[in-house]
XYZ file of C-alpha atoms in Angstrom:
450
model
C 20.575 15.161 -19.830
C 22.890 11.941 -18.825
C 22.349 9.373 -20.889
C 21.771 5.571 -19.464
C 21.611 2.419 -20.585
C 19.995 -0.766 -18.923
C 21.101 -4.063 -18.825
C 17.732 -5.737 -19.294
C 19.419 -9.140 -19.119
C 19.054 -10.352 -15.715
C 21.968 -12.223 -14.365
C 20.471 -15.723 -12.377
C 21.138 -15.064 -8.620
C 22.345 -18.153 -7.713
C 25.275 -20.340 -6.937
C 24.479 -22.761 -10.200
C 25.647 -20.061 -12.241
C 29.002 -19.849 -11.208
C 29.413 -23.305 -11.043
C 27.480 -23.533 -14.623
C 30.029 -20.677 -16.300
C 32.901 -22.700 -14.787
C 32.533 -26.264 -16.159
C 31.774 -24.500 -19.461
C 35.253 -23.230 -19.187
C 36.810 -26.471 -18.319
C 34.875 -28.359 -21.590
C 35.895 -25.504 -23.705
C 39.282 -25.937 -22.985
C 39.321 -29.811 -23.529
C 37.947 -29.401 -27.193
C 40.931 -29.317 -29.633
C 39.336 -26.807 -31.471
C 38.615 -23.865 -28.844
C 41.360 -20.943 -29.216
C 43.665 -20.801 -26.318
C 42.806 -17.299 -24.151
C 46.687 -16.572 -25.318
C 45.705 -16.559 -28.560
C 47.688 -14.126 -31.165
C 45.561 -13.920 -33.988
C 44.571 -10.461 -35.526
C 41.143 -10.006 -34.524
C 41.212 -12.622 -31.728
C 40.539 -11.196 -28.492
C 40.101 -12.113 -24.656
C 36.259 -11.131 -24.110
C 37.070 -11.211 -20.250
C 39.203 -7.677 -21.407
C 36.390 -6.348 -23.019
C 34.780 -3.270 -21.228
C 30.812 -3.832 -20.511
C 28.518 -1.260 -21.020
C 24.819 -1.290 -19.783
C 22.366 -2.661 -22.429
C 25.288 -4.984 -24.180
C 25.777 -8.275 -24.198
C 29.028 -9.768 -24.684
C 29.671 -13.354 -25.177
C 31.930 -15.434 -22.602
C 33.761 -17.142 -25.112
C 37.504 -16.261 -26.412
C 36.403 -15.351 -29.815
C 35.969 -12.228 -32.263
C 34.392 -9.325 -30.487
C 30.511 -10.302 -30.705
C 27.812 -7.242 -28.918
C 24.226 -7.395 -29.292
C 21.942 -5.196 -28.167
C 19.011 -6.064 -25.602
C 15.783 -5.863 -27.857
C 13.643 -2.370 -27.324
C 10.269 -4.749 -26.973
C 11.950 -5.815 -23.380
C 9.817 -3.812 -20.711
C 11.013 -4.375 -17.136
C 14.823 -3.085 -16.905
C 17.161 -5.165 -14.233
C 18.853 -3.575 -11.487
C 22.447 -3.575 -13.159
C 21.573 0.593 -13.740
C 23.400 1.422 -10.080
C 24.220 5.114 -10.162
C 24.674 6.487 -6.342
C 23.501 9.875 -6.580
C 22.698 12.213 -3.443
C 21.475 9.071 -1.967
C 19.499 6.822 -4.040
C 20.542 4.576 -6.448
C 18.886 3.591 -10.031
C 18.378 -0.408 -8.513
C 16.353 1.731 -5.614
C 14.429 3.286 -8.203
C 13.519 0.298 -10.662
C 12.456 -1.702 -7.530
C 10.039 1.452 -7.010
C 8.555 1.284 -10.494
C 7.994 -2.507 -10.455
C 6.441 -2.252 -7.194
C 4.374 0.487 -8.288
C 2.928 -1.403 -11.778
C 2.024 -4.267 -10.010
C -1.524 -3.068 -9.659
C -1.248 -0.328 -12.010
C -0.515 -1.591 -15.267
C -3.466 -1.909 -17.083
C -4.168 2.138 -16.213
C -3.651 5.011 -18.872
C -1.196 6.975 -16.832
C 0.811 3.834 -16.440
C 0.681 2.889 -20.084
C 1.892 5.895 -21.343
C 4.429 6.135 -19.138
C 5.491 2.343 -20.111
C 5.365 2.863 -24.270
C 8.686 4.146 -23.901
C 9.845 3.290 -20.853
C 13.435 3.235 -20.538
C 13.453 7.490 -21.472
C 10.987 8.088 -19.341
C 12.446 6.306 -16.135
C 16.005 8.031 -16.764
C 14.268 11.406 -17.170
C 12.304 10.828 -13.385
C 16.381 9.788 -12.304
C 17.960 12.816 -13.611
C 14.998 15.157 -12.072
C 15.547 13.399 -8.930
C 18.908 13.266 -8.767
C 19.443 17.105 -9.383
C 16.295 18.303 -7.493
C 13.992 19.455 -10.176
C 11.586 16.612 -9.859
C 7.988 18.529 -9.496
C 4.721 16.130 -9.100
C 2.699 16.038 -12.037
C -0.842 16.500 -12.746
C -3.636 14.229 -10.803
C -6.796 12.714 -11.860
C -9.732 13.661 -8.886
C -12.819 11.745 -9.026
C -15.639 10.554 -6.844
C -16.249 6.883 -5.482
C -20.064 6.406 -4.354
C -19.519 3.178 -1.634
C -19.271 2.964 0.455
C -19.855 6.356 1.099
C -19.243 9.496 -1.289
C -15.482 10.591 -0.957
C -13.585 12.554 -3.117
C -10.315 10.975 -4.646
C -7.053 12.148 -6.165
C -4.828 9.853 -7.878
C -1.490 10.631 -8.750
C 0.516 10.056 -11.903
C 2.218 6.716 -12.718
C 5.095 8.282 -12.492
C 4.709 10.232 -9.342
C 3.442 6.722 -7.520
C 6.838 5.382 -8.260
C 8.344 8.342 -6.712
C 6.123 7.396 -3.558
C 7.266 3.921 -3.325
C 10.942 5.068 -3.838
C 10.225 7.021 -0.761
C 8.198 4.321 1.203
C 10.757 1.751 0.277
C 13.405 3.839 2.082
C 12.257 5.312 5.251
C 8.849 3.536 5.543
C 10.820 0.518 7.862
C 12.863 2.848 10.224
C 9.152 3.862 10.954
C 7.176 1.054 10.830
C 10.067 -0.963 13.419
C 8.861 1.728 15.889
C 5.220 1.356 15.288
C 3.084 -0.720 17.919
C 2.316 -4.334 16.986
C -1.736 -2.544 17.208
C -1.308 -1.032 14.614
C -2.841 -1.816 11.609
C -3.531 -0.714 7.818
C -0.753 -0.242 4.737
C 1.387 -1.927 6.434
C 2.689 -5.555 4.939
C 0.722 -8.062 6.845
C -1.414 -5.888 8.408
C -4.452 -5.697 6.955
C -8.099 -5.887 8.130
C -8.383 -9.861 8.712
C -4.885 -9.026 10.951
C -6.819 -6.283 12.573
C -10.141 -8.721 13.032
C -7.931 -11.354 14.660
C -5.905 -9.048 16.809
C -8.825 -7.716 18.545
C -10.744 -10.933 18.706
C -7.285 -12.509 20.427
C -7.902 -9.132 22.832
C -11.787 -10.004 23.660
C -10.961 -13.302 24.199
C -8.264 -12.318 26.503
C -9.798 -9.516 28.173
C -13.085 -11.753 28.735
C -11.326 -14.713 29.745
C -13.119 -16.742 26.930
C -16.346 -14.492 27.249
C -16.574 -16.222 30.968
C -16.351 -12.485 32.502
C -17.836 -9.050 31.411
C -15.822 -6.332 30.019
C -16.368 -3.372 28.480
C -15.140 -1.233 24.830
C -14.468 1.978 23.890
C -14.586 2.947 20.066
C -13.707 6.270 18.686
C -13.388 7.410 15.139
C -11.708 10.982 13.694
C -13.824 13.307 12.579
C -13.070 13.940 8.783
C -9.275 13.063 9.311
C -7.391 13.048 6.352
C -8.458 17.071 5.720
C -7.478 17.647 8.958
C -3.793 16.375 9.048
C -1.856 19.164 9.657
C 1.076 19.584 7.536
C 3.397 21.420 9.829
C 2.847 18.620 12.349
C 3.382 15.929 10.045
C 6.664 17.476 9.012
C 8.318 17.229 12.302
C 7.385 14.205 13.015
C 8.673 12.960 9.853
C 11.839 15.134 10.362
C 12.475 12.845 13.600
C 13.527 10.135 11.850
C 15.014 11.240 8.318
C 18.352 12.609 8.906
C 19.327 12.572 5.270
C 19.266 16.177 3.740
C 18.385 14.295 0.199
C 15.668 12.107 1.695
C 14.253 14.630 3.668
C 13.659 17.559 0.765
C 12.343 14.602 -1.186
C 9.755 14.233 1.866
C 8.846 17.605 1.906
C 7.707 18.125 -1.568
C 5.520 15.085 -1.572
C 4.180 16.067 1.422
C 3.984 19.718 0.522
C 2.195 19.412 -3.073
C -1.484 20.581 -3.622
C -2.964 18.717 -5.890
C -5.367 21.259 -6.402
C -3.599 23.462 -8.334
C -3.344 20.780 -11.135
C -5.537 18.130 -11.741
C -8.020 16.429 -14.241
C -11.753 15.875 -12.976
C -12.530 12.289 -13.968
C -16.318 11.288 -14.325
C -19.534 12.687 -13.183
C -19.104 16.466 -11.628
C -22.298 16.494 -10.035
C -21.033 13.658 -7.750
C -19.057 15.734 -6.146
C -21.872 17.677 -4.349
C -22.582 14.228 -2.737
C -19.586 14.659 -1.030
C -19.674 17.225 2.096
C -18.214 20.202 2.254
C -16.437 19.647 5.487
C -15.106 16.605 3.427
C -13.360 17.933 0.629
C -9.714 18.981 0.587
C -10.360 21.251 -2.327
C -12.506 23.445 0.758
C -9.225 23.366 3.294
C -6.461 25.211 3.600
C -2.834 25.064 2.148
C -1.782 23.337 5.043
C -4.480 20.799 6.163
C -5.359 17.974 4.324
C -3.267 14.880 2.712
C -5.533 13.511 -0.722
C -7.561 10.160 -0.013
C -5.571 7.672 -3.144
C -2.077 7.666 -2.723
C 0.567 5.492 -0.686
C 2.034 8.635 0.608
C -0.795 9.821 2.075
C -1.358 6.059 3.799
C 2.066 5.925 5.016
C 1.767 9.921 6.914
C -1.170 9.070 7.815
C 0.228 6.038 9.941
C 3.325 8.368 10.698
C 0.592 10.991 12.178
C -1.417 8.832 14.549
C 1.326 6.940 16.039
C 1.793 9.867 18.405
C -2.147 8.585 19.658
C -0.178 5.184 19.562
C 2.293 5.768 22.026
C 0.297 7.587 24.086
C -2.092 4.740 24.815
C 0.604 2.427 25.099
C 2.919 4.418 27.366
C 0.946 6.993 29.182
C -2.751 5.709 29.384
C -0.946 2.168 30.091
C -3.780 0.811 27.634
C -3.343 -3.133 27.738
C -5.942 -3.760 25.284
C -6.000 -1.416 22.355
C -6.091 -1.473 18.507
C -5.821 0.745 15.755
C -6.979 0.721 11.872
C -6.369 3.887 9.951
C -8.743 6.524 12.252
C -10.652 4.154 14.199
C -9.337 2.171 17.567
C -10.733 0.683 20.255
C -9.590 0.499 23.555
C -11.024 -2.721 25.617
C -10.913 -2.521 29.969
C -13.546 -4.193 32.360
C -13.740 -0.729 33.921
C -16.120 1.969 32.036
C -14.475 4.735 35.042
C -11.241 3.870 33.324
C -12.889 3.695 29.886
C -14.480 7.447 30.404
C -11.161 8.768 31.677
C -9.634 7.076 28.488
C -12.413 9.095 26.254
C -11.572 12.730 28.356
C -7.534 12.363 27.807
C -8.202 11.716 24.377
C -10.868 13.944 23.984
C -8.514 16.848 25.322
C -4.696 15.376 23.627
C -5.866 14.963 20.075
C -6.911 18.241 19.357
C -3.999 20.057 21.179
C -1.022 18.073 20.133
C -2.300 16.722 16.654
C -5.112 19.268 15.497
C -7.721 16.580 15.235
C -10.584 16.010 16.841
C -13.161 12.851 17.825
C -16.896 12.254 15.539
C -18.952 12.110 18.897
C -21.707 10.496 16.764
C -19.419 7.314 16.118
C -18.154 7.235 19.878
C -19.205 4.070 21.524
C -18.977 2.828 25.356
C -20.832 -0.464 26.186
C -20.727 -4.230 27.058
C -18.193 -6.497 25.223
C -20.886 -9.301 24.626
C -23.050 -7.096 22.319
C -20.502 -7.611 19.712
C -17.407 -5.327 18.732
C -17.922 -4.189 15.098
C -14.844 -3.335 13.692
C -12.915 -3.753 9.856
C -16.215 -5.001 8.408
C -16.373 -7.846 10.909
C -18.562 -8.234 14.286
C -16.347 -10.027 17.232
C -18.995 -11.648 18.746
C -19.146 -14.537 22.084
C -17.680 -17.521 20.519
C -17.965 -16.662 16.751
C -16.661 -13.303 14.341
C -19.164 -12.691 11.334
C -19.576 -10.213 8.326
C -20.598 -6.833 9.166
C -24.430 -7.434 7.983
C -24.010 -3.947 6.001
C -21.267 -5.576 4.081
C -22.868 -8.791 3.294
C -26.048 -7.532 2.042
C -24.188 -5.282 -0.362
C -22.011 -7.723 -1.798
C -25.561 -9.308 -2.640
C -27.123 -7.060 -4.505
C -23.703 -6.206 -5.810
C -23.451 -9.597 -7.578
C -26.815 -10.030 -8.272
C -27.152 -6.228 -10.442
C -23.107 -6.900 -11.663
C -23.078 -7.438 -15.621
C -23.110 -10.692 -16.762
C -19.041 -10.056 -17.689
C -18.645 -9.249 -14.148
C -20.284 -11.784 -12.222
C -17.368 -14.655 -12.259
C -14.633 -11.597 -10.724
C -16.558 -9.892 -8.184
C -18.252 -13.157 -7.044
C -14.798 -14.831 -6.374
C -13.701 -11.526 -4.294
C -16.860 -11.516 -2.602
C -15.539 -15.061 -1.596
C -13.115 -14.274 -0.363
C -13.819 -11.644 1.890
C -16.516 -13.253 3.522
C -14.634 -16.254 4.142
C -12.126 -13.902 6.632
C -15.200 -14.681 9.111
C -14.867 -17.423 10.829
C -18.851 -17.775 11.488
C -19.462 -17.196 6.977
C -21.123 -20.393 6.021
C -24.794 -18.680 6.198
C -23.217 -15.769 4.030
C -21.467 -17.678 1.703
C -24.846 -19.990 1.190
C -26.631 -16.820 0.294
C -24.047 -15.264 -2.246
C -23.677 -19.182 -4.136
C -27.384 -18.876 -4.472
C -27.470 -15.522 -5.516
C -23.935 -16.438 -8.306
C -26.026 -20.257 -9.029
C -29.022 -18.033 -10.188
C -26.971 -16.213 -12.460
C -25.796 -18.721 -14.446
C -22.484 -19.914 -12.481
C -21.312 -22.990 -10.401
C -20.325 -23.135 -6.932
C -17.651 -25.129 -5.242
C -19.019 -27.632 -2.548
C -17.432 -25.638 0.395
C -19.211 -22.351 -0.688
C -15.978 -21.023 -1.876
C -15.442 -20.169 -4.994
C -17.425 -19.745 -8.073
C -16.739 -20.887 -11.714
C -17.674 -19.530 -15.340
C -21.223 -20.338 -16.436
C -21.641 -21.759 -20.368
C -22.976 -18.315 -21.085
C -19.984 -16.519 -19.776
């Protein structure tokens, strides 16, 4: 195995430095007692000749030859480790694992893979560099809320390969993706998605002064029904790299099934359904519900439904977030003929098919409920589902808890722009537990007892 070093001293990107470095220079030279860069004397020598090596410092004065190593306890490696090889580079790969820690530090996978750190990032290189990288094992478990779904994690290390992967051909996808839609994409999250479609109602509606109508659809069981196959040539569209594309193909490709670690409760997962569960589908069908892969294809996967609102339904008003859009029109003719071409396209060109139970056709005014919020005339709130959970959430937390998930509860409820009744509820719910409240009904603090 190659061996590599990294420079974990990070050089200051800016133009201060340079100028910094220079006057140094000039001042050196003005003291009588510096030694002259000509200088003769055995064991004096120019330390601009001397030949840097990764992981050594090397002092910018003319003196004796003077190397220190960077200290082992140092934990996040600079980008000076640039090795082009079959078309990524070790700065490409670095910015992949510091993406990937950022909310996966303080997990066990992540951890281990951090104690030593600087091995285990050039053994992931080498295997991906000369194509015997092979994801690892993953950890499936079962999340209760707000429904029961099954889960697979992948490895720390395997999540960095997936934002190695997203960090290089996510954007030449993403640049083609319609401004609707929405989800795992940066800045478009669910209070984008909220605001988008309220902008649309509003527009539609001509400030709720005129009826109009909305269709909302949702995929039946989607994620275990993403076929593979598909998904491969629509990712093959756009990845002309032979490197990049192989690289694809085994993420994509890997069954988690055939190694993984069951985390928590087993009997939870009969509260899944079977028509749920990848571990009931086929080789081919079926992306696992936890990764950034699997958000990213997913996205990749329904922009075909994308462009075909936009370009051949001529859809004005539409939106999308993950599996569910909504497609807005003052006509319900137009709206049914909407529901039969999509009806009829999704299963034929993508495999996939509509929930009829979660199908809905009527008046704009009777609110849009959509990404946890309710567009309603003249005012958005809290989807009342959501609200009254994050009640008895905080009010059943443990007492170590209450201060965190109060705060978050905050600040999702604020998103609404009709939340003051909400947010009065949840202060009196955090007051009675022993916390204070901001005036505005924003944030909570620490109680005495906590």
């Amino acid at each position: 195995m190659t061996e590599h070093r990294f420079n974990l001293v990070v050089p200051l990107a800016h133009e201060a430095t340079a100028m910094r470095i220079t006057e140094t220079d000039r001042q050196r030279a003005e003291r009588s007692g510096a030694v002259s860069q000509t200088s003769n004397r055995p064991g004096d020598v120019d330390s601009t000749m001397v030949q840097l090596t990764p992981g050594i410092r090397t002092t910018t004065t003319v003196t004796r030859t003077t190397t220190t190593r960077a200290p082992r306890s140092a934990r996040s490696p600079s980008a000076d480790w640039i090795e082009r090889q079959d078309g990524f580079t070790g700065a490409e790969l670095i910015t992949a694992y510091r993406d990937c820690r950022r909310t996966k530090r303080k997990t066990a996978s992540a951890l281990a893979f951090e104690a030593d750190l600087e091995r285990n990032l050039t053994r992931l290189h080498d295997e991906l560099a000369d194509g015997s990288y092979r994801p690892g094992r993953s950890i499936c478990f079962v999340i209760t809320r707000p429904k029961p779904r099954e889960v697979w994690a992948a490895e720390f290390r395997d999540r960095i390969v997936h934002h190695l992967l997203y960090n290089r051909i996510g954007p030449r996808f993403e640049n083609s993706f319609i401004a609707d839609s929405c989800a795992c994409i940066k800045g478009r999250g669910t209070l984008y998605a909220a605001q988008r479609l309220e902008a649309k109602v509003r527009s539609i509606t001509q400030n709720w002064s005129r009826p109009a109508y909305y269709l909302k659809c949702d995929l039946a069981n989607f994620f275990v029904s993403i076929d593979k196959l598909i998904l491969r040539e629509l990712l093959a569209t756009r990845i002309d790299e032979a490197w990049w594309l192989a690289l694809t193909e085994t993420v994509l490709f890997h069954d988690p099934r055939t190694d993984f670690e069951m985390r928590g409760d087993p009997r939870l997962m009969d509260l899944v359904p079977p028509h749920k569960r990848l571990m009931n589908q086929p080789a081919h069908l079926g992306l696992p519900i936890g990764n950034l892969s699997s958000q990213f294809f997913a996205n990749v996967y329904l922009d075909v439904l994308d462009q075909r609102a936009k370009h051949q339904l001529r859809a004005r008003h539409y939106i999308r977030y993950v599996d569910d859009f909504v497609f807005l029109h003052e006509s319900t003719d137009w709206l049914n003929a909407v529901l039969r071409d999509v009806t009829g396209f999704l299963p034929e060109r993508l495999g996939v098919h509509l929930n009829p139970r979660k199908t809905i056709l009527q008046p704009i005014s009777r609110g849009v409920d959509f990404v946890g919020q309710v567009i309603k005339p003249w005012r958005r709130e809290t989807r009342k589902r959501t609200r009254n959970e994050a009640l008895r959430r905080v009010a059943q937390a443990a007492a170590a808890d209450v201060h965190e998930m109060a705060n978050s509860y905050f600040g999702l409820l604020r998103q609404a722009t009709a939340s003051h009744q909400d947010r009065t509820r949840l202060a009196n719910v955090v007051r009675d537990r022993g916390h204070a409240v901001d005036a505005a009904f924003t944030k909570t603090y620490r109680g005495r007892a906590a």
